[in-house]
XYZ file of N, CA, C and O in Angstrom:
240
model
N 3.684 3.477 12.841
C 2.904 4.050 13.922
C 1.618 4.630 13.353
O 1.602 5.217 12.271
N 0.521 4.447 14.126
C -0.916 5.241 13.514
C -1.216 6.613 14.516
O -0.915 6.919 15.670
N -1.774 7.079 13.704
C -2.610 8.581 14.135
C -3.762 8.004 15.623
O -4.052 6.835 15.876
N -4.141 9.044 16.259
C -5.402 8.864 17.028
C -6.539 8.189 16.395
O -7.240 7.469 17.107
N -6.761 8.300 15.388
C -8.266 7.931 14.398
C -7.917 6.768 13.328
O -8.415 6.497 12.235
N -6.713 6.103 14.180
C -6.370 4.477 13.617
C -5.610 4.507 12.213
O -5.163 3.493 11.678
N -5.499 6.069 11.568
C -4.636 5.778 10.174
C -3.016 6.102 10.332
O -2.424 6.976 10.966
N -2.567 5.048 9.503
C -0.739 5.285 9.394
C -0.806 6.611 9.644
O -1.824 7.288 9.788
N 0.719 7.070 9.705
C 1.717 8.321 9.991
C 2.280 8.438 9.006
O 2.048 9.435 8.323
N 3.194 7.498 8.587
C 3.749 7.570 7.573
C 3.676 7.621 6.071
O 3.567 6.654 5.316
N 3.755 8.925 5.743
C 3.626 8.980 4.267
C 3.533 8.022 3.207
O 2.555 7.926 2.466
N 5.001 7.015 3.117
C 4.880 6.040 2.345
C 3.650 5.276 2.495
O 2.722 5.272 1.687
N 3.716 4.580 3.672
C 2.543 4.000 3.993
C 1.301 4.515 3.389
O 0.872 3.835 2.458
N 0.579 5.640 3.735
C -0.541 6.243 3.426
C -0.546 6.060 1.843
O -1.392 5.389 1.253
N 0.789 6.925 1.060
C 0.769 6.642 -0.295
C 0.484 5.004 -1.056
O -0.003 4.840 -2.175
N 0.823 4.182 -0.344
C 0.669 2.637 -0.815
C -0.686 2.875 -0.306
O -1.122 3.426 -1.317
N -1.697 2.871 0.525
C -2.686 2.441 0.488
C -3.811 3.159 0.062
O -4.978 2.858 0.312
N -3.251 4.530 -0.869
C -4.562 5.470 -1.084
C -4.135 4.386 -2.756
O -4.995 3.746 -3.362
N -2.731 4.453 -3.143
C -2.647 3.762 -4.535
C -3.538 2.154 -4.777
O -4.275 1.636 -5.617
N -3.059 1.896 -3.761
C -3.540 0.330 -3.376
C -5.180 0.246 -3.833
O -5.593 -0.664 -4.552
N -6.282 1.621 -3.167
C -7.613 1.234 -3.016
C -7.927 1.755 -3.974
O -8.999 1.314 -4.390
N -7.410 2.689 -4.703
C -7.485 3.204 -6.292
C -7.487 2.465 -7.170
O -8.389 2.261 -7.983
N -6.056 1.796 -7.062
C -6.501 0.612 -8.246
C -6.780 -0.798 -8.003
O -6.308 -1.587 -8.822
N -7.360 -1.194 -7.174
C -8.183 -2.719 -6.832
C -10.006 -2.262 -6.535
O -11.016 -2.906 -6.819
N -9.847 -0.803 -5.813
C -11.278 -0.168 -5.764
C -11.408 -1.164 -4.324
O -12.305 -2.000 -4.215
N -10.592 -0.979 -3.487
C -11.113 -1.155 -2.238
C -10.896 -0.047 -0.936
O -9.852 0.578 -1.129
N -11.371 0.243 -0.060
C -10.958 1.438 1.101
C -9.718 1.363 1.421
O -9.227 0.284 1.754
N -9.083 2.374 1.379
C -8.353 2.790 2.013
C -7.730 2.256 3.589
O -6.610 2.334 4.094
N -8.938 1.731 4.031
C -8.398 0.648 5.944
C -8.350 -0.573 5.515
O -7.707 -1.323 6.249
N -8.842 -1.081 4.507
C -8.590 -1.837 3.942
C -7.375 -2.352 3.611
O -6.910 -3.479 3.784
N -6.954 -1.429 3.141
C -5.728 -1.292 1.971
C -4.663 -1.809 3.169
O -4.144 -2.919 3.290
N -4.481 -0.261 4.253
C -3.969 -0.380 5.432
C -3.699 -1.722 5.889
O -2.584 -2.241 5.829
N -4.509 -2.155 6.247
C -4.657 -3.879 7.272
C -4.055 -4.928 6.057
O -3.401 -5.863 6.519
N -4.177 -4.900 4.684
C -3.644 -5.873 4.254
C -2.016 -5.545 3.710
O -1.343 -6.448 3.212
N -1.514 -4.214 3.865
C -0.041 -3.610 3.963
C 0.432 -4.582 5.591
O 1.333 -5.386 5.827
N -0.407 -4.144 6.228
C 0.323 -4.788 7.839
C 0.306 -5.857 7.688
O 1.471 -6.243 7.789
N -0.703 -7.121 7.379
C -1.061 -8.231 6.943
C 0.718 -8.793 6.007
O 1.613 -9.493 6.481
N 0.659 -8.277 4.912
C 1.652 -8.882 3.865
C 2.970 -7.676 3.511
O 3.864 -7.844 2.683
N 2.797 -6.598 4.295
C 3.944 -5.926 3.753
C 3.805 -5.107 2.726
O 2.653 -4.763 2.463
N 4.937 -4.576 1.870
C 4.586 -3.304 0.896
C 5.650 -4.203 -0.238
O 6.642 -3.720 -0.784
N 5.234 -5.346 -0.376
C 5.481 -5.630 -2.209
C 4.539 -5.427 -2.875
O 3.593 -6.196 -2.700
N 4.424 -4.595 -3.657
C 3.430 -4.579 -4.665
C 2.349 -5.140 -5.220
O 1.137 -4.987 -5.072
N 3.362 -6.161 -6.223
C 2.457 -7.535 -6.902
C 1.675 -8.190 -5.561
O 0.475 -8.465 -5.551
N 2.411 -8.344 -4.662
C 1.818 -9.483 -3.509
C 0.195 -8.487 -2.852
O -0.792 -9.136 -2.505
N 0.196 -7.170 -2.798
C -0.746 -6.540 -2.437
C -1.741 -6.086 -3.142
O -2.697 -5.522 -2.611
N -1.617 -6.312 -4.680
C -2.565 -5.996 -5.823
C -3.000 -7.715 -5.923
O -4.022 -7.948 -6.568
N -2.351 -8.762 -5.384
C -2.755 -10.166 -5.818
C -4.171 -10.160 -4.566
O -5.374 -10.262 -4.805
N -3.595 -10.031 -3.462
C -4.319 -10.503 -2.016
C -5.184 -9.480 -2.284
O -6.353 -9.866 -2.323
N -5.010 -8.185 -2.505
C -6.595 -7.407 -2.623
C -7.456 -7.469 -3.774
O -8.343 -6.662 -4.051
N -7.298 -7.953 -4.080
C -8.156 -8.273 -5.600
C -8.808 -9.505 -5.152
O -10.031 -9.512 -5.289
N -8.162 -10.749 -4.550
C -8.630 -11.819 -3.776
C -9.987 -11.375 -2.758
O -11.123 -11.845 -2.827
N -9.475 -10.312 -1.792
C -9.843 -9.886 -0.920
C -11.181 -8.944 -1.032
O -11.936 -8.612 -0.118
N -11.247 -8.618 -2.398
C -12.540 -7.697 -3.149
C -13.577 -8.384 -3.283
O -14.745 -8.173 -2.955
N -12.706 -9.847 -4.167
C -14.291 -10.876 -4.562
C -14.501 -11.438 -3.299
O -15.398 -10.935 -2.621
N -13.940 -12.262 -2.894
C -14.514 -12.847 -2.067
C -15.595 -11.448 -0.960
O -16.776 -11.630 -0.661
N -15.080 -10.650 -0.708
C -16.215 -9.545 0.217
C -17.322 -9.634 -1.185
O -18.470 -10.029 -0.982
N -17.001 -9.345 -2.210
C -18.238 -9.351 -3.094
C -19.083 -10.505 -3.384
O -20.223 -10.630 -3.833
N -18.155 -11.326 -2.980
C -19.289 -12.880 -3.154
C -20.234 -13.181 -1.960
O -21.133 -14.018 -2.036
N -19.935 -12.337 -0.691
C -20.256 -12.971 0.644
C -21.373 -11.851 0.642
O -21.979 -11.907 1.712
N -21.809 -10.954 -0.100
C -22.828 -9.984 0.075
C -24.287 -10.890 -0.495
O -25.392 -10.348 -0.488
């Protein structure tokens, strides 16, 4: 479930995606949308956001 201002509720959640944008160096809603996107395995969310970094960095 999300807050009024569109961010998770849930702790875990929040904790995976503040860890998530820390270490790939992407935002935080970011992080969020690709947890909902693929779920909370790890490897699979450090693979797709790292994907998900260059390519935004290539399209600038």
């Amino acid at each position: 479930m999300t807050t009024g201002d569109g961010r998770e509720d849930d702790p875990g959640i929040q904790f995976l995606a503040r860890s998530l944008a820390k270490e790939v160096g992407i935002s935080e809603a970011e992080a969020r949308g690709l947890i909902k996107l693929i779920g909370t395995d790890w490897n699979s969310l450090v693979r797709e956001a790292k994907i998900w970094k260059d390519l935004k960095g290539s399209a600038s």
